Amino acid sequence: VETLYENYGFNKSVERSLNYYSKRIKEKFNVVLGRSGRYLSMITEIFKEKNLPQELVFLPLIESGFNMYAYSPARASGLWQFIAGTGKRYGLKIDWWVDERRDPIKATIAAADYLSDLYGMFGSWNLALAAYNAGEWRIVKAIDKTKTDDFWALRETRHIKKETKDYVPYYIAATAIAKDPEGFGFENVSYHEPMAYDEVVISSPMDIEAIARYAETDEKEIRNLNPELKRWCTPPNVSSYTVRIPAGTKEKFLAGISDTEDISFSIERYTVKKGDTIKKIASRLGISTDAVTELNSLNKNSRLAAGMTILVPPKSAAHLTKDTEVAKKKKSSKKSRRASKKKKNYLVTSAEKKGQTS
């Protein structure tokens, strides 16, 4: 396995990045370091299997801050900040029911494969990381125009954006601190416990509330273990679904669901009235139009006949039918455009990713 960290020198750009993390936002970065404890052992194991440099496990420090729900203005999501196109290219399912960019394990496998492909494409981890941030074809074009395949030389040209120029130094700095936190003044990092869970396969859709009940835990814990689930239940459009439940609860969970015929999938029926449209029904019930179309295999322009019965979400789940991430993006779009002109944070999300994943 190639080691990349030891080949880096601390040039001025890296020193500035070290100063940023260890002084300017030290308290915030300390929290992110602590959060990394939940996922690092899992990422390390996957990257070892994929024969990737172990230092790459720290990349989420600057991508998502190890926040599964991190969502950028460019609609990059999850631990590894994939945009939808790249996520799907690497096998992640993204639909109305689930977003596997937020699944820590599946997204890590996808990120490992993508990073491997980028290294195979460029033969340099500096360039691979730059491409992870900017998109591979932007780096290819920059190399073609400058006739150099050295990242630090490329960094001195106008052919890559400032965000990407800063990305590699920020990564090097974050990795240096993560490998030796005390050496950089982070003496009291409170690392989260590694994620521990059992897996169970359920053969029919099931409410998250019911999963929590049978596992003798709460909904918050089930969502923490399954952050890819976007709605009130597991997806009904698959024949079975694998759910993570707290470690040590598998036996009682399986015993519990085997003793009942009601697997607890909440759904309601609505009788269409004269003049009803999908939009009108959604508005009346306080749900999204997508909830109606997804549950009934319709499209938004489908005509509804009076008297027909359609499926709708339960009233208690109305708020879970709307994509809050998209709403948040629309609400803050002007603010995001203003922020994009300023210095990038490189902590909660690496940037507005317009070319590829990251």
Tab-separated table of C-alpha atoms in Angstrom:
chain	number	residue	atom	x	y	z
A	1	VAL	CA	0.000	0.000	0.000
A	2	GLU	CA	1.463	3.329	-1.014
A	3	THR	CA	1.893	5.825	1.791
A	4	LEU	CA	1.320	9.360	0.650
A	5	TYR	CA	1.489	11.422	3.830
A	6	GLU	CA	5.234	11.006	4.360
A	7	ASN	CA	5.929	12.293	0.856
A	8	TYR	CA	4.364	15.678	1.550
A	9	GLY	CA	6.334	18.702	2.580
A	10	PHE	CA	4.858	21.465	4.697
A	11	ASN	CA	5.035	24.335	2.220
A	12	LYS	CA	3.510	27.741	2.878
A	13	SER	CA	0.046	26.770	1.688
A	14	VAL	CA	0.018	23.772	4.024
A	15	GLU	CA	1.307	25.892	6.903
A	16	ARG	CA	-1.538	28.354	6.332
A	17	SER	CA	-4.009	25.475	6.367
A	18	LEU	CA	-2.516	24.108	9.592
A	19	ASN	CA	-2.885	27.520	11.168
A	20	TYR	CA	-6.500	27.690	10.019
A	21	TYR	CA	-7.466	24.401	11.647
A	22	SER	CA	-5.314	24.568	14.769
A	23	LYS	CA	-5.938	28.216	15.627
A	24	ARG	CA	-8.713	29.968	13.729
A	25	ILE	CA	-11.326	27.202	13.970
A	26	LYS	CA	-9.693	24.976	16.565
A	27	GLU	CA	-12.838	24.408	18.626
A	28	LYS	CA	-14.902	23.455	15.596
A	29	PHE	CA	-12.204	21.181	14.204
A	30	ASN	CA	-11.888	19.509	17.596
A	31	VAL	CA	-15.579	18.556	17.365
A	32	VAL	CA	-15.084	17.132	13.869
A	33	LEU	CA	-12.079	15.093	15.001
A	34	GLY	CA	-14.237	13.663	17.768
A	35	ARG	CA	-17.000	12.788	15.329
A	36	SER	CA	-14.524	10.906	13.129
A	37	GLY	CA	-14.171	8.239	15.806
A	38	ARG	CA	-17.547	6.786	14.869
A	39	TYR	CA	-16.461	5.931	11.322
A	40	LEU	CA	-12.655	5.723	11.052
A	41	SER	CA	-12.305	2.027	11.873
A	42	MET	CA	-14.922	1.143	9.249
A	43	ILE	CA	-13.306	3.353	6.607
A	44	THR	CA	-9.838	2.033	7.463
A	45	GLU	CA	-10.979	-1.557	6.965
A	46	ILE	CA	-12.598	-0.832	3.600
A	47	PHE	CA	-9.644	1.198	2.323
A	48	LYS	CA	-7.267	-1.562	3.413
A	49	GLU	CA	-9.306	-4.090	1.425
A	50	LYS	CA	-9.191	-1.733	-1.567
A	51	ASN	CA	-5.408	-1.296	-1.179
A	52	LEU	CA	-5.653	2.475	-0.757
A	53	PRO	CA	-3.257	4.656	1.257
A	54	GLN	CA	-4.526	4.716	4.817
A	55	GLU	CA	-4.113	8.486	5.080
A	56	LEU	CA	-7.075	8.874	2.730
A	57	VAL	CA	-9.407	7.814	5.553
A	58	PHE	CA	-9.164	11.392	6.823
A	59	LEU	CA	-10.562	12.972	3.646
A	60	PRO	CA	-14.085	13.352	5.137
A	61	LEU	CA	-12.600	15.827	7.619
A	62	ILE	CA	-12.646	18.406	4.834
A	63	GLU	CA	-15.493	16.941	2.809
A	64	SER	CA	-18.353	16.545	5.256
A	65	GLY	CA	-16.884	16.984	8.719
A	66	PHE	CA	-17.957	13.343	9.201
A	67	ASN	CA	-21.587	14.472	9.070
A	68	MET	CA	-23.794	11.998	7.182
A	69	TYR	CA	-26.338	14.741	6.456
A	70	ALA	CA	-23.869	17.297	5.083
A	71	TYR	CA	-25.387	18.831	1.942
A	72	SER	CA	-23.660	21.403	-0.239
A	73	PRO	CA	-25.190	24.182	-2.381
A	74	ALA	CA	-24.193	22.070	-5.389
A	75	ARG	CA	-26.300	19.195	-3.999
A	76	ALA	CA	-23.377	17.027	-2.939
A	77	SER	CA	-24.459	14.821	-0.071
A	78	GLY	CA	-23.218	12.518	2.652
A	79	LEU	CA	-19.941	11.490	4.217
A	80	TRP	CA	-18.017	11.641	0.932
A	81	GLN	CA	-20.031	14.466	-0.660
A	82	PHE	CA	-21.028	12.723	-3.861
A	83	ILE	CA	-23.168	14.542	-6.367
A	84	ALA	CA	-25.998	12.364	-7.661
A	85	GLY	CA	-24.448	11.547	-11.036
A	86	THR	CA	-21.192	10.237	-9.644
A	87	GLY	CA	-22.912	8.457	-6.785
A	88	LYS	CA	-25.114	6.532	-9.210
A	89	ARG	CA	-22.113	5.795	-11.430
A	90	TYR	CA	-20.496	4.072	-8.467
A	91	GLY	CA	-23.518	2.038	-7.541
A	92	LEU	CA	-25.319	4.210	-5.005
A	93	LYS	CA	-29.100	4.166	-5.129
A	94	ILE	CA	-30.715	7.592	-5.014
A	95	ASP	CA	-34.474	7.836	-5.268
A	96	TRP	CA	-37.446	9.208	-3.357
A	97	TRP	CA	-37.123	6.597	-0.622
A	98	VAL	CA	-33.384	6.358	-0.012
A	99	ASP	CA	-30.183	8.263	-0.638
A	100	GLU	CA	-27.255	5.894	-0.290
A	101	ARG	CA	-24.795	8.774	-0.447
A	102	ARG	CA	-25.724	9.043	3.242
A	103	ASP	CA	-25.093	5.346	3.901
A	104	PRO	CA	-21.645	5.413	5.558
A	105	ILE	CA	-20.617	1.941	4.404
A	106	LYS	CA	-21.957	1.927	0.849
A	107	ALA	CA	-20.729	5.487	0.252
A	108	THR	CA	-17.272	4.593	1.580
A	109	ILE	CA	-17.032	1.644	-0.809
A	110	ALA	CA	-18.075	3.948	-3.665
A	111	ALA	CA	-15.545	6.596	-2.608
A	112	ALA	CA	-12.779	3.987	-2.439
A	113	ASP	CA	-13.581	2.829	-5.967
A	114	TYR	CA	-13.739	6.388	-7.257
A	115	LEU	CA	-10.435	7.360	-5.631
A	116	SER	CA	-8.827	4.211	-7.063
A	117	ASP	CA	-10.062	5.124	-10.530
A	118	LEU	CA	-8.777	8.682	-10.176
A	119	TYR	CA	-5.342	7.455	-9.134
A	120	GLY	CA	-5.333	5.048	-12.073
A	121	MET	CA	-6.212	7.952	-14.335
A	122	PHE	CA	-3.595	10.424	-13.081
A	123	GLY	CA	-0.889	8.325	-11.375
A	124	SER	CA	-0.611	10.957	-8.648
A	125	TRP	CA	-2.518	11.254	-5.395
A	126	ASN	CA	-2.253	15.037	-5.455
A	127	LEU	CA	-3.944	15.123	-8.849
A	128	ALA	CA	-6.425	12.423	-7.841
A	129	LEU	CA	-7.488	14.516	-4.850
A	130	ALA	CA	-7.703	17.648	-6.982
A	131	ALA	CA	-9.920	15.711	-9.392
A	132	TYR	CA	-12.085	14.449	-6.523
A	133	ASN	CA	-12.765	18.073	-5.705
A	134	ALA	CA	-13.033	19.625	-9.155
A	135	GLY	CA	-14.029	16.722	-11.384
A	136	GLU	CA	-11.605	14.617	-13.371
A	137	TRP	CA	-12.171	16.284	-16.714
A	138	ARG	CA	-11.346	19.728	-15.351
A	139	ILE	CA	-7.978	18.395	-14.230
A	140	VAL	CA	-7.433	16.638	-17.563
A	141	LYS	CA	-8.092	19.921	-19.390
A	142	ALA	CA	-5.771	21.824	-17.060
A	143	ILE	CA	-2.978	19.307	-17.670
A	144	ASP	CA	-3.518	19.495	-21.439
A	145	LYS	CA	-3.324	23.292	-21.393
A	146	THR	CA	-0.304	23.601	-19.095
A	147	LYS	CA	1.621	20.502	-20.212
A	148	THR	CA	2.437	19.672	-16.592
A	149	ASP	CA	1.214	16.813	-14.458
A	150	ASP	CA	2.669	18.210	-11.230
A	151	PHE	CA	-0.060	19.485	-8.918
A	152	TRP	CA	2.098	22.168	-7.292
A	153	ALA	CA	3.096	23.532	-10.703
A	154	LEU	CA	-0.518	23.358	-11.860
A	155	ARG	CA	-1.485	25.219	-8.704
A	156	GLU	CA	0.503	28.235	-9.879
A	157	THR	CA	-1.536	28.565	-13.069
A	158	ARG	CA	-4.983	30.000	-13.751
A	159	HIS	CA	-6.301	26.715	-15.121
A	160	ILE	CA	-7.689	25.347	-11.865
A	161	LYS	CA	-9.913	27.237	-9.463
A	162	LYS	CA	-8.732	28.584	-6.138
A	163	GLU	CA	-10.983	26.125	-4.347
A	164	THR	CA	-9.094	23.204	-5.915
A	165	LYS	CA	-5.719	24.879	-5.429
A	166	ASP	CA	-6.455	25.046	-1.710
A	167	TYR	CA	-8.073	21.621	-1.441
A	168	VAL	CA	-4.887	19.524	-1.357
A	169	PRO	CA	-3.095	21.759	1.208
A	170	TYR	CA	-6.192	21.661	3.407
A	171	TYR	CA	-6.299	17.887	3.124
A	172	ILE	CA	-2.602	17.554	4.022
A	173	ALA	CA	-3.068	19.825	7.030
A	174	ALA	CA	-6.182	18.029	8.258
A	175	THR	CA	-4.455	14.668	7.893
A	176	ALA	CA	-1.374	15.850	9.769
A	177	ILE	CA	-3.515	16.992	12.690
A	178	ALA	CA	-5.611	13.811	12.684
A	179	LYS	CA	-2.473	11.655	12.836
A	180	ASP	CA	-0.937	13.668	15.676
A	181	PRO	CA	-3.618	15.804	17.348
A	182	GLU	CA	-1.614	16.466	20.509
A	183	GLY	CA	1.335	17.661	18.447
A	184	PHE	CA	-0.879	20.403	17.047
A	185	GLY	CA	-2.469	21.384	20.332
A	186	PHE	CA	-5.561	19.156	20.257
A	187	GLU	CA	-5.060	17.537	23.646
A	188	ASN	CA	-8.605	16.694	24.706
A	189	VAL	CA	-10.353	15.261	21.669
A	190	SER	CA	-13.440	13.330	22.752
A	191	TYR	CA	-13.701	10.629	20.097
A	192	HIS	CA	-17.101	9.050	19.483
A	193	GLU	CA	-17.440	5.309	19.962
A	194	PRO	CA	-17.095	3.308	16.712
A	195	MET	CA	-20.387	2.491	15.031
A	196	ALA	CA	-21.647	-0.902	16.255
A	197	TYR	CA	-24.712	-2.655	14.898
A	198	ASP	CA	-26.465	-5.855	13.878
A	199	GLU	CA	-28.045	-6.276	10.452
A	200	VAL	CA	-31.473	-7.745	9.811
A	201	VAL	CA	-33.225	-8.376	6.513
A	202	ILE	CA	-36.897	-7.466	6.395
A	203	SER	CA	-38.983	-8.845	3.561
A	204	SER	CA	-41.707	-6.186	3.514
A	205	PRO	CA	-41.738	-2.417	4.122
A	206	MET	CA	-41.705	-1.400	7.765
A	207	ASP	CA	-42.088	1.865	9.666
A	208	ILE	CA	-38.936	3.159	11.324
A	209	GLU	CA	-40.974	3.579	14.485
A	210	ALA	CA	-41.816	-0.145	14.406
A	211	ILE	CA	-38.198	-1.123	13.767
A	212	ALA	CA	-37.194	0.893	16.809
A	213	ARG	CA	-39.943	-0.695	18.883
A	214	TYR	CA	-38.936	-4.260	18.041
A	215	ALA	CA	-35.250	-3.432	18.616
A	216	GLU	CA	-36.181	-1.827	21.945
A	217	THR	CA	-34.567	1.481	21.045
A	218	ASP	CA	-35.793	4.828	19.687
A	219	GLU	CA	-36.337	6.194	16.195
A	220	LYS	CA	-33.356	8.520	16.489
A	221	GLU	CA	-30.981	5.594	16.960
A	222	ILE	CA	-32.443	3.715	13.989
A	223	ARG	CA	-32.053	6.819	11.823
A	224	ASN	CA	-28.481	7.298	13.085
A	225	LEU	CA	-27.668	3.763	11.973
A	226	ASN	CA	-29.586	4.075	8.679
A	227	PRO	CA	-29.164	7.711	7.572
A	228	GLU	CA	-29.918	6.763	3.973
A	229	LEU	CA	-33.620	6.315	4.831
A	230	LYS	CA	-35.450	9.497	3.812
A	231	ARG	CA	-39.047	8.693	4.734
A	232	TRP	CA	-41.073	7.194	7.576
A	233	CYS	CA	-40.414	3.604	6.492
A	234	THR	CA	-38.108	1.309	4.576
A	235	PRO	CA	-38.645	1.479	0.807
A	236	PRO	CA	-41.681	-0.481	-0.436
A	237	ASN	CA	-40.294	-0.655	-3.982
A	238	VAL	CA	-37.801	-3.462	-3.191
A	239	SER	CA	-38.370	-7.127	-2.342
A	240	SER	CA	-36.335	-6.920	0.873
A	241	TYR	CA	-34.267	-4.396	2.774
A	242	THR	CA	-31.292	-4.732	5.121
A	243	VAL	CA	-31.597	-2.560	8.214
A	244	ARG	CA	-29.008	-1.816	10.878
A	245	ILE	CA	-30.169	-2.074	14.475
A	246	PRO	CA	-28.187	-1.598	17.713
A	247	ALA	CA	-25.569	-4.271	18.397
A	248	GLY	CA	-26.937	-7.145	20.444
A	249	THR	CA	-30.601	-6.637	19.522
A	250	LYS	CA	-30.927	-8.928	16.490
A	251	GLU	CA	-32.263	-11.946	18.379
A	252	LYS	CA	-35.071	-10.107	20.157
A	253	PHE	CA	-35.902	-8.138	16.997
A	254	LEU	CA	-36.374	-11.299	14.937
A	255	ALA	CA	-38.304	-12.962	17.746
A	256	GLY	CA	-40.575	-9.936	18.009
A	257	ILE	CA	-41.493	-9.698	14.333
A	258	SER	CA	-41.984	-13.463	14.058
A	259	ASP	CA	-44.702	-13.286	16.722
A	260	THR	CA	-46.851	-10.793	14.836
A	261	GLU	CA	-48.668	-10.753	11.528
A	262	ASP	CA	-48.699	-6.948	11.467
A	263	ILE	CA	-45.258	-5.766	10.367
A	264	SER	CA	-46.366	-2.148	10.843
A	265	PHE	CA	-46.208	-0.388	7.503
A	266	SER	CA	-48.346	2.729	7.827
A	267	ILE	CA	-50.251	3.766	4.747
A	268	GLU	CA	-53.642	5.416	4.250
A	269	ARG	CA	-56.179	5.353	1.450
A	270	TYR	CA	-57.738	8.410	-0.128
A	271	THR	CA	-60.827	8.447	-2.330
A	272	VAL	CA	-60.426	10.862	-5.217
A	273	LYS	CA	-63.093	13.565	-5.435
A	274	LYS	CA	-64.370	15.281	-8.553
A	275	GLY	CA	-61.902	17.950	-9.658
A	276	ASP	CA	-59.014	16.480	-7.669
A	277	THR	CA	-55.528	16.622	-9.103
A	278	ILE	CA	-52.347	15.231	-7.627
A	279	LYS	CA	-51.254	18.748	-6.728
A	280	LYS	CA	-54.562	19.567	-5.018
A	281	ILE	CA	-54.536	16.333	-3.014
A	282	ALA	CA	-50.953	16.886	-1.913
A	283	SER	CA	-51.726	20.450	-0.839
A	284	ARG	CA	-54.864	19.399	1.049
A	285	LEU	CA	-53.019	16.657	2.960
A	286	GLY	CA	-49.840	18.663	3.549
A	287	ILE	CA	-47.662	16.196	1.690
A	288	SER	CA	-45.432	16.432	-1.358
A	289	THR	CA	-46.708	15.613	-4.836
A	290	ASP	CA	-43.861	13.112	-5.079
A	291	ALA	CA	-45.405	11.174	-2.195
A	292	VAL	CA	-48.556	10.639	-4.251
A	293	THR	CA	-46.774	9.741	-7.468
A	294	GLU	CA	-44.269	7.389	-5.821
A	295	LEU	CA	-46.834	5.458	-3.804
A	296	ASN	CA	-49.160	5.025	-6.778
A	297	SER	CA	-46.736	4.661	-9.711
A	298	LEU	CA	-48.075	7.855	-11.282
A	299	ASN	CA	-46.476	10.910	-12.813
A	300	LYS	CA	-47.337	14.483	-11.906
A	301	ASN	CA	-49.560	14.887	-14.965
A	302	SER	CA	-51.564	11.702	-14.428
A	303	ARG	CA	-55.323	12.237	-14.484
A	304	LEU	CA	-57.331	10.943	-11.553
A	305	ALA	CA	-60.897	9.659	-11.890
A	306	ALA	CA	-63.434	10.545	-9.206
A	307	GLY	CA	-64.075	7.584	-6.948
A	308	MET	CA	-60.742	5.878	-7.467
A	309	THR	CA	-58.673	5.046	-4.379
A	310	ILE	CA	-55.034	6.041	-4.065
A	311	LEU	CA	-52.428	5.448	-1.373
A	312	VAL	CA	-51.104	8.347	0.704
A	313	PRO	CA	-48.669	8.595	3.631
A	314	PRO	CA	-50.034	8.625	7.179
A	315	LYS	CA	-50.748	12.074	8.624
A	316	SER	CA	-47.978	11.602	11.183
A	317	ALA	CA	-45.429	11.260	8.371
A	318	ALA	CA	-46.507	14.259	6.276
A	319	HIS	CA	-43.342	16.209	7.159
A	320	LEU	CA	-41.204	13.264	6.015
A	321	THR	CA	-42.578	13.430	2.467
A	322	LYS	CA	-40.800	16.677	1.683
A	323	ASP	CA	-37.144	16.963	0.741
A	324	THR	CA	-35.856	19.436	3.298
A	325	GLU	CA	-32.410	19.410	1.687
A	326	VAL	CA	-33.783	20.802	-1.569
A	327	ALA	CA	-35.928	23.340	0.275
A	328	LYS	CA	-32.948	24.481	2.277
A	329	LYS	CA	-30.922	24.891	-0.879
A	330	LYS	CA	-33.593	27.038	-2.555
A	331	LYS	CA	-34.063	29.175	0.516
A	332	SER	CA	-30.376	29.904	0.871
A	333	SER	CA	-29.358	30.066	-2.802
A	334	LYS	CA	-28.625	33.810	-2.793
A	335	LYS	CA	-26.733	33.504	0.453
A	336	SER	CA	-24.802	30.534	-0.975
A	337	ARG	CA	-23.804	32.478	-4.080
A	338	ARG	CA	-22.488	35.288	-1.885
A	339	ALA	CA	-20.656	32.827	0.335
A	340	SER	CA	-19.060	31.091	-2.643
A	341	LYS	CA	-17.194	34.284	-3.451
A	342	LYS	CA	-15.562	34.253	-0.038
A	343	LYS	CA	-12.904	31.990	1.477
A	344	LYS	CA	-14.011	28.349	1.541
A	345	ASN	CA	-14.455	26.642	4.891
A	346	TYR	CA	-13.157	23.165	4.048
A	347	LEU	CA	-14.696	21.664	7.122
A	348	VAL	CA	-18.389	20.920	6.910
A	349	THR	CA	-18.267	20.653	3.131
A	350	SER	CA	-15.304	21.151	0.872
A	351	ALA	CA	-17.090	23.441	-1.523
A	352	GLU	CA	-19.665	23.917	-4.213
A	353	LYS	CA	-18.928	20.902	-6.326
A	354	LYS	CA	-20.016	21.597	-9.835
A	355	GLY	CA	-17.986	19.126	-11.865
A	356	GLN	CA	-17.983	15.778	-10.148
A	357	THR	CA	-18.410	14.154	-6.786
A	358	SER	CA	-16.820	15.439	-3.931
